[in-house]
Amino acid sequence: MSVAPYRIHLENFEGPLDLLLHLIKEGQLDILDVPISLVTEQYLAYLREMRRLDLDVASDFLVMAATLLQIKARLLLPKQSTALAEDEETDDPRQELTQRLLEYKIFKTLGAQLGELEQSAANYFARGWYEPLVTSESPPLPDGLDLQDLLAVLRRQAMQRTSAPPQEIKRASVTVGRLVRRILALVRRAGREINWREVFPGRPGRRELVSGFLALLELLRRRRIAVRQTELFGDILISIEESERGRPDA
Amino acid sequence: MLDKELSPGLQEYLPIVEAILLAAPEPLSGERLGAILEVPTEQAAELLEYLRWQYDAQGRGFTVRRLAGGYRLQTRGEYAAYVSRLAQMRNPLLTTAALETLAILAYMQPCLRADIEKIRGVKTESTLRTLLERGLVEEVGRAEGPGRPILYGTTRRFLEYFGLADLRDLPAPPAEWQAYLAQKEAAPAAEQDD
């Protein structure tokens, strides 16, 4: 028995569990013994209809579709011998889904009850209630000040800006390749072990640090440098690999 | 009609309590009132309860309601239709998603966003944000573990909003609740297998 398209009302389901509960209720199915094959078919029919009407299907719905299909597949497979993997649900692949459905059902009911409370509570008004309820709570201005004063101060502050002009956001001028060359050059020139911190004079941005670290890893991979640390989270010390010494700059 | 008795000496405080109740912008607790009047909390509570009884007995258009651990002077529900004409617009009622989220938080707090999403089966970030903005939900701490995710709980405004004196006044959960809790206790380990 498949679901004829005209029977699908696209109510606003709160999520895949809501839709499943609806299918179970409409089909008068037993939530503790859900016929997976039937429910999966109906569920997928709903998704298809949503797509057909060009509605956005939230990813959560798709995840559930996959879950249903997985359960269905497991039910179709012959029972595994107990010697194999200790699965959580060796008994019933539907068990986890059933638990989730029961759980959601409880809170769906409680949510509806809260909704009723909300409606009856909304009948009681306290003094001054008709002022906008969702206000942004800005503190009142002290006596003698008004908006104009504040604006004047702000304008003065803005004109006094002596700080450096906003920095440009540099795009990829710190490529990994560049840093590879920089690190190599530094180590070669120093003729000794250098500290990771020396790679970045000044205050490097996060992008630079990440690129730098990638450069370090690349050089390690190519066995052109060696690194060591004297302690956990200590400074990273970089030195040139023996085999690298005679090589030309690359 | 039976007359409720007020403890001796308290009669003179009644109009004062009335005045304070009228002026109070949020629920007034017995402690707070006691401090203002400089009387013991029990007497303050008695005064408030007496006023409540008196307004009911006199059929006044307003009543004293127990909300969020205190007392608040509010119009009677029966006259909501008229009172609401005072203003054009009201705060919209909460969405089903918001109500479900609140239900989970109210009964299971404190919760992680992940906990809520697991129960509802959908992403709950924007719903939570709305609830935070409306002051019905707040951060109550952080959980241990990677990322130290935020724990959420309901606020006092939540109690006021739903007309509850405190969390114990929440509607009784359905029959399956006990079995549900028992099963959760028994299998927390299974949930960590994500």
Coordinates of C-alpha atoms in Angstrom, one line a residue:
Chain A
M1 CA 0.0 0.0 0.0
S2 CA 1.6 3.2 -1.1
V3 CA 0.5 6.7 -0.3
A4 CA -1.4 8.5 -3.0
P5 CA 0.0 12.0 -3.6
Y6 CA -3.3 13.7 -2.9
R7 CA -3.2 12.5 0.7
I8 CA -0.1 14.3 1.5
H9 CA -0.8 17.5 3.4
L10 CA 2.3 19.5 3.8
E11 CA 1.8 20.6 7.3
N12 CA 4.6 22.4 8.9
F13 CA 6.5 19.6 10.6
E14 CA 8.9 20.6 13.2
G15 CA 11.4 18.0 12.1
P16 CA 11.8 14.4 10.9
L17 CA 10.6 13.0 14.2
D18 CA 7.5 15.1 14.0
L19 CA 6.8 13.8 10.5
L20 CA 7.3 10.2 11.6
L21 CA 5.0 10.7 14.6
H22 CA 2.4 12.1 12.2
L23 CA 2.8 9.1 9.9
I24 CA 2.5 6.7 12.8
K25 CA -0.6 8.5 14.1
E26 CA -2.3 8.8 10.7
G27 CA -1.7 5.2 9.9
Q28 CA -2.7 4.1 13.4
L29 CA 0.6 2.3 13.7
D30 CA 2.1 0.9 16.8
I31 CA 4.9 3.1 17.9
L32 CA 6.5 0.2 19.6
D33 CA 6.3 -2.0 16.6
V34 CA 6.8 0.3 13.6
P35 CA 6.5 -1.2 10.2
I36 CA 9.7 0.2 8.8
S37 CA 9.1 -0.6 5.2
L38 CA 5.8 1.1 5.1
V39 CA 6.9 4.1 7.1
T40 CA 10.0 4.6 5.1
E41 CA 8.0 4.6 1.9
Q42 CA 5.6 7.1 3.2
Y43 CA 8.4 9.3 4.6
L44 CA 10.2 9.3 1.3
A45 CA 7.0 10.2 -0.5
Y46 CA 6.7 13.2 1.7
L47 CA 10.2 14.3 0.9
R48 CA 9.6 13.9 -2.8
E49 CA 6.4 16.0 -2.5
M50 CA 8.3 18.7 -0.6
R51 CA 10.9 18.7 -3.3
R52 CA 8.3 18.8 -6.1
L53 CA 6.7 21.8 -4.5
D54 CA 10.2 23.4 -4.4
L55 CA 10.2 23.6 -0.6
D56 CA 13.5 23.5 1.2
V57 CA 14.1 20.1 2.7
A58 CA 16.2 20.6 5.9
S59 CA 19.2 18.4 6.1
D60 CA 17.8 16.8 9.2
F61 CA 15.0 15.2 7.1
L62 CA 17.6 13.7 4.8
V63 CA 19.6 12.3 7.6
M64 CA 16.4 10.6 8.9
A65 CA 15.7 9.2 5.5
A66 CA 19.1 7.6 5.5
T67 CA 18.5 6.3 9.0
L68 CA 15.2 4.7 8.0
L69 CA 16.8 3.1 5.0
Q70 CA 19.6 1.8 7.1
I71 CA 17.2 0.3 9.6
K72 CA 15.2 -1.2 6.7
A73 CA 18.4 -2.8 5.3
R74 CA 19.4 -4.3 8.6
L75 CA 16.0 -5.8 9.0
L76 CA 16.3 -7.4 5.6
L77 CA 19.7 -8.9 6.3
P78 CA 19.8 -12.4 7.8
K79 CA 20.5 -12.4 11.6
Q80 CA 24.2 -12.2 12.3
S81 CA 25.8 -14.9 14.5
T82 CA 26.4 -13.5 18.0
A83 CA 30.1 -14.2 17.6
L84 CA 30.4 -11.1 15.4
A85 CA 30.6 -7.5 16.4
E86 CA 28.9 -6.6 19.6
D87 CA 26.4 -4.1 18.2
E88 CA 24.4 -2.0 20.6
E89 CA 21.2 -3.2 19.1
T90 CA 21.7 -6.9 18.2
D91 CA 18.0 -7.3 19.0
D92 CA 16.1 -4.8 17.1
P93 CA 17.5 -2.2 14.7
R94 CA 14.5 -0.1 15.3
Q95 CA 15.1 0.3 19.0
E96 CA 17.0 3.5 18.9
L97 CA 14.5 5.1 16.6
T98 CA 11.7 4.0 18.8
Q99 CA 13.3 5.5 21.8
R100 CA 13.9 8.8 20.0
L101 CA 10.3 8.8 18.9
L102 CA 9.0 8.2 22.4
E103 CA 11.3 10.9 23.8
Y104 CA 10.3 13.4 21.2
K105 CA 6.6 12.7 21.7
I106 CA 6.9 13.4 25.4
F107 CA 8.4 16.8 24.8
K108 CA 6.1 17.6 22.0
T109 CA 3.2 17.1 24.4
L110 CA 4.9 19.1 27.1
G111 CA 5.6 21.9 24.6
A112 CA 1.9 22.0 23.6
Q113 CA 1.0 22.2 27.3
L114 CA 3.3 25.1 27.8
G115 CA 1.6 26.7 24.8
E116 CA -1.7 26.5 26.6
L117 CA -0.2 28.0 29.7
E118 CA 1.2 30.8 27.6
Q119 CA -2.2 31.6 26.2
S120 CA -3.9 31.8 29.5
A121 CA -1.1 33.7 31.1
A122 CA -1.3 36.2 28.3
N123 CA -4.7 37.2 29.6
Y124 CA -3.2 38.8 32.7
F125 CA -1.7 42.2 32.3
A126 CA 0.6 44.0 34.7
R127 CA 0.7 47.8 34.9
G128 CA 2.4 49.4 31.9
W129 CA 2.4 46.2 29.9
Y130 CA 1.7 47.9 26.6
E131 CA 5.0 49.5 26.5
P132 CA 7.1 47.5 24.0
L133 CA 7.8 44.3 25.9
V134 CA 10.9 43.3 24.0
T135 CA 12.9 46.4 24.7
S136 CA 16.6 46.8 24.4
E137 CA 17.6 47.8 27.9
S138 CA 19.6 50.9 27.5
P139 CA 20.4 52.8 30.8
P140 CA 18.8 56.2 31.2
L141 CA 21.0 59.2 30.6
P142 CA 22.1 61.1 33.8
D143 CA 20.4 64.4 34.4
G144 CA 21.5 67.3 32.3
L145 CA 22.7 65.2 29.4
D146 CA 20.9 64.5 26.3
L147 CA 21.4 62.9 23.0
Q148 CA 23.0 66.0 21.4
D149 CA 25.7 66.1 24.0
L150 CA 26.6 62.5 23.4
L151 CA 26.7 63.0 19.6
A152 CA 29.0 66.0 20.1
V153 CA 31.4 64.0 22.1
L154 CA 31.4 61.2 19.6
R155 CA 32.1 63.6 16.8
R156 CA 35.1 65.0 18.6
Q157 CA 36.4 61.6 19.3
A158 CA 36.2 60.6 15.7
M159 CA 38.1 63.6 14.6
Q160 CA 40.9 62.9 17.0
R161 CA 41.7 59.6 15.7
T162 CA 45.5 59.4 15.7
S163 CA 45.8 55.7 15.5
A164 CA 47.0 54.0 12.5
P165 CA 44.7 53.9 9.5
P166 CA 42.9 50.6 9.2
Q167 CA 45.1 47.9 7.9
E168 CA 44.4 46.3 4.6
I169 CA 43.6 42.8 4.7
K170 CA 46.4 41.2 2.8
R171 CA 45.3 38.4 0.6
A172 CA 47.5 35.4 0.5
S173 CA 50.7 37.3 0.4
V174 CA 51.9 34.8 2.9
T175 CA 51.6 31.7 0.9
V176 CA 53.0 28.5 2.2
G177 CA 55.5 28.5 -0.6
R178 CA 56.9 31.8 0.4
L179 CA 57.2 30.7 4.0
V180 CA 59.0 27.6 3.0
R181 CA 61.5 29.7 1.2
R182 CA 61.7 32.1 4.1
I183 CA 62.3 29.4 6.7
L184 CA 65.0 27.8 4.6
A185 CA 66.7 31.1 4.0
L186 CA 66.6 32.0 7.7
V187 CA 68.1 28.7 8.8
R188 CA 70.8 28.7 6.1
R189 CA 71.8 32.3 6.9
A190 CA 71.9 31.8 10.6
G191 CA 74.2 28.8 10.3
R192 CA 72.7 27.5 13.5
E193 CA 69.4 26.4 15.0
I194 CA 66.8 29.0 14.8
N195 CA 63.7 29.5 16.9
W196 CA 60.2 29.3 15.4
R197 CA 59.6 32.7 16.7
E198 CA 62.3 34.1 14.5
V199 CA 60.3 33.2 11.5
F200 CA 57.8 35.8 12.3
P201 CA 59.2 39.1 13.4
G202 CA 56.4 41.3 14.8
R203 CA 52.9 40.1 15.3
P204 CA 51.9 37.6 12.7
G205 CA 48.2 37.1 11.9
R206 CA 46.5 33.8 12.3
R207 CA 46.8 33.1 8.5
E208 CA 50.5 33.7 8.6
L209 CA 51.0 31.4 11.5
V210 CA 49.0 28.6 10.0
S211 CA 50.8 29.0 6.6
G212 CA 54.1 29.0 8.5
F213 CA 53.2 25.9 10.3
L214 CA 52.2 24.2 7.1
A215 CA 55.5 25.3 5.6
L216 CA 57.3 23.8 8.5
L217 CA 55.5 20.5 8.1
E218 CA 56.2 20.5 4.4
L219 CA 59.9 21.0 4.9
L220 CA 59.9 18.3 7.5
R221 CA 58.2 16.0 5.1
R222 CA 60.9 16.7 2.5
R223 CA 63.5 16.1 5.1
R224 CA 65.1 19.4 4.5
I225 CA 65.0 20.6 8.1
A226 CA 64.9 19.0 11.5
V227 CA 63.0 20.3 14.5
R228 CA 63.1 19.7 18.2
Q229 CA 61.5 20.8 21.3
T230 CA 63.0 20.7 24.8
E231 CA 59.7 20.5 26.5
L232 CA 56.0 20.1 25.9
F233 CA 54.7 23.3 24.3
G234 CA 58.2 24.7 24.4
D235 CA 59.8 26.7 21.6
I236 CA 60.2 24.9 18.3
L237 CA 63.8 24.9 17.3
I238 CA 64.5 24.5 13.6
S239 CA 67.8 23.3 12.1
I240 CA 69.0 22.4 8.6
E241 CA 69.2 18.8 7.7
E242 CA 72.7 17.5 6.9
S243 CA 71.8 16.4 3.5
E244 CA 70.4 19.8 2.8
R245 CA 73.6 21.8 3.4
G246 CA 75.0 21.4 -0.1
R247 CA 71.8 21.8 -2.0
P248 CA 71.1 24.9 -4.1
D249 CA 68.3 27.2 -3.1
A250 CA 65.0 25.7 -4.2
Chain B
M1 CA -19.1 35.4 53.2
L2 CA -16.5 34.4 55.7
D3 CA -14.0 37.0 56.7
K4 CA -10.4 36.1 56.6
E5 CA -8.5 37.0 59.7
L6 CA -5.4 39.1 59.6
S7 CA -2.9 38.9 62.4
P8 CA -3.2 41.8 64.9
G9 CA -1.3 44.9 64.1
L10 CA -1.0 44.2 60.4
Q11 CA -4.1 45.9 59.3
E12 CA -2.4 49.3 59.0
Y13 CA 0.1 47.9 56.5
L14 CA -2.5 46.9 54.0
P15 CA -2.7 50.1 52.1
I16 CA 1.1 50.4 52.1
V17 CA 1.4 46.9 50.6
E18 CA -1.2 47.9 48.0
A19 CA 0.8 50.9 47.0
I20 CA 4.0 48.9 46.7
L21 CA 2.4 46.2 44.7
L22 CA 1.0 48.8 42.3
A23 CA 4.4 50.4 41.8
A24 CA 6.5 47.2 41.5
P25 CA 7.7 46.6 38.0
E26 CA 8.3 42.9 38.7
P27 CA 7.2 40.2 41.0
L28 CA 7.6 41.1 44.7
S29 CA 8.8 38.4 47.0
G30 CA 7.8 38.2 50.7
E31 CA 11.4 38.8 51.6
R32 CA 11.6 42.0 49.6
L33 CA 8.4 43.3 51.0
G34 CA 9.4 42.4 54.5
A35 CA 12.6 44.4 54.1
I36 CA 10.8 47.4 52.7
L37 CA 8.2 47.4 55.5
E38 CA 10.7 46.2 58.1
V39 CA 8.6 43.3 59.2
P40 CA 9.4 39.6 59.2
T41 CA 9.0 37.8 55.9
E42 CA 6.1 35.6 57.2
Q43 CA 4.1 38.7 58.0
A44 CA 4.8 40.2 54.6
A45 CA 3.7 37.0 53.0
E46 CA 0.6 37.0 55.1
L47 CA -0.3 40.6 54.0
L48 CA 0.1 39.7 50.4
E49 CA -2.0 36.6 50.7
Y50 CA -4.6 38.6 52.5
L51 CA -4.8 41.2 49.8
R52 CA -5.1 38.4 47.3
W53 CA -8.1 37.0 49.2
Q54 CA -9.6 40.4 49.6
Y55 CA -9.5 41.3 45.9
D56 CA -11.1 38.0 45.0
A57 CA -13.7 38.4 47.7
Q58 CA -14.5 41.9 46.6
G59 CA -14.7 41.0 42.9
R60 CA -12.1 43.5 41.9
G61 CA -10.9 43.7 38.3
F62 CA -7.4 42.9 39.3
T63 CA -5.8 40.1 41.3
V64 CA -2.5 39.3 43.0
R65 CA -0.8 36.4 41.2
R66 CA 2.0 34.3 42.4
L67 CA 4.7 34.4 39.8
A68 CA 8.4 33.6 39.6
G69 CA 8.8 33.4 43.4
G70 CA 6.9 36.6 44.1
Y71 CA 3.6 38.4 43.9
R72 CA 2.4 40.6 41.1
L73 CA -0.6 42.8 40.7
Q74 CA -2.3 42.0 37.4
T75 CA -5.6 42.4 35.7
R76 CA -8.1 39.5 35.9
G77 CA -8.0 37.2 32.9
E78 CA -11.7 37.6 32.3
Y79 CA -11.2 41.2 31.2
A80 CA -8.4 40.5 28.8
A81 CA -10.4 41.3 25.8
Y82 CA -10.9 44.9 27.0
V83 CA -7.6 45.5 28.5
S84 CA -5.8 44.3 25.4
R85 CA -7.5 47.1 23.4
L86 CA -5.1 49.5 25.2
A87 CA -2.5 48.6 22.7
Q88 CA -2.4 47.7 19.0
M89 CA 0.3 45.1 19.1
R90 CA 1.4 42.4 21.5
N91 CA 4.3 40.2 21.6
P92 CA 3.6 37.3 19.3
L93 CA 3.0 33.9 20.8
L94 CA 5.9 31.5 20.7
T95 CA 6.4 29.1 17.9
T96 CA 6.0 25.4 18.3
A97 CA 9.8 25.0 17.9
A98 CA 10.3 27.5 20.8
L99 CA 7.8 25.7 23.0
E100 CA 9.3 22.3 22.4
T101 CA 12.8 23.8 23.2
L102 CA 11.5 25.4 26.3
A103 CA 9.8 22.2 27.4
I104 CA 13.0 20.3 27.1
L105 CA 14.9 23.0 29.0
A106 CA 12.2 23.4 31.7
Y107 CA 12.1 19.8 32.6
M108 CA 15.7 18.7 31.9
Q109 CA 17.8 21.7 32.8
P110 CA 20.6 22.4 32.5
C111 CA 20.9 21.4 28.9
L112 CA 23.4 21.7 26.1
R113 CA 22.2 22.9 22.8
A114 CA 23.3 19.5 21.5
D115 CA 21.0 17.7 24.0
I116 CA 18.1 19.7 22.7
E117 CA 18.9 19.0 19.1
K118 CA 19.2 15.4 19.8
I119 CA 15.7 15.2 21.3
R120 CA 14.1 17.4 18.7
G121 CA 16.0 15.9 15.8
V122 CA 16.5 19.3 14.2
K123 CA 19.0 22.2 14.6
T124 CA 18.0 24.5 17.3
E125 CA 20.5 27.4 17.2
S126 CA 18.2 30.1 15.9
T127 CA 15.4 29.1 18.2
L128 CA 17.7 29.2 21.2
R129 CA 18.9 32.6 20.1
T130 CA 15.4 33.9 20.0
L131 CA 14.6 32.5 23.4
L132 CA 17.8 34.1 24.8
E133 CA 16.8 37.4 23.3
R134 CA 13.4 37.3 24.8
G135 CA 14.9 36.6 28.2
L136 CA 13.2 33.2 28.6
V137 CA 16.4 31.3 28.6
E138 CA 19.9 32.0 29.9
E139 CA 23.4 30.5 30.1
V140 CA 23.8 28.8 33.4
G141 CA 27.3 27.4 33.0
R142 CA 29.5 25.3 30.9
A143 CA 29.9 21.5 30.6
E144 CA 33.2 19.7 31.1
G145 CA 34.8 18.2 28.1
P146 CA 36.1 19.4 24.7
G147 CA 34.9 22.8 23.7
R148 CA 33.3 23.5 27.1
P149 CA 29.9 23.9 25.6
I150 CA 27.3 26.2 27.1
L151 CA 24.6 24.9 29.4
Y152 CA 21.2 26.6 29.3
G153 CA 18.4 26.9 31.7
T154 CA 15.1 28.8 32.1
T155 CA 14.9 32.3 33.7
R156 CA 12.6 34.0 36.1
R157 CA 11.0 35.8 33.2
F158 CA 10.2 32.3 31.9
L159 CA 8.2 31.6 35.0
E160 CA 6.4 35.0 34.7
Y161 CA 5.7 34.5 31.1
F162 CA 3.9 31.3 31.7
G163 CA 2.2 32.4 34.8
L164 CA 4.1 30.0 37.1
A165 CA 5.1 30.6 40.7
D166 CA 8.1 28.3 40.4
L167 CA 9.3 25.3 38.4
R168 CA 7.3 23.0 40.6
D169 CA 4.2 24.5 39.0
L170 CA 5.1 23.1 35.6
P171 CA 2.4 20.8 34.1
A172 CA 2.8 17.2 35.2
P173 CA 4.6 15.2 32.6
P174 CA 2.7 12.3 30.9
A175 CA 2.6 8.8 32.3
E176 CA 5.6 7.7 30.2
W177 CA 7.8 10.2 32.0
Q178 CA 9.0 7.9 34.8
A179 CA 9.9 5.1 32.4
Y180 CA 11.7 7.6 30.2
L181 CA 13.8 9.0 33.1
A182 CA 14.6 5.5 34.2
Q183 CA 15.8 4.5 30.8
K184 CA 17.9 7.6 30.5
E185 CA 19.6 6.8 33.8
A186 CA 20.3 3.3 32.8
A187 CA 21.9 4.1 29.4
P188 CA 23.9 7.3 29.5
A189 CA 26.9 5.4 28.2
A190 CA 25.2 4.6 25.0
E191 CA 24.8 8.3 24.3
Q192 CA 28.4 8.9 24.4
D193 CA 29.1 6.7 21.5
D194 CA 28.7 9.5 19.0

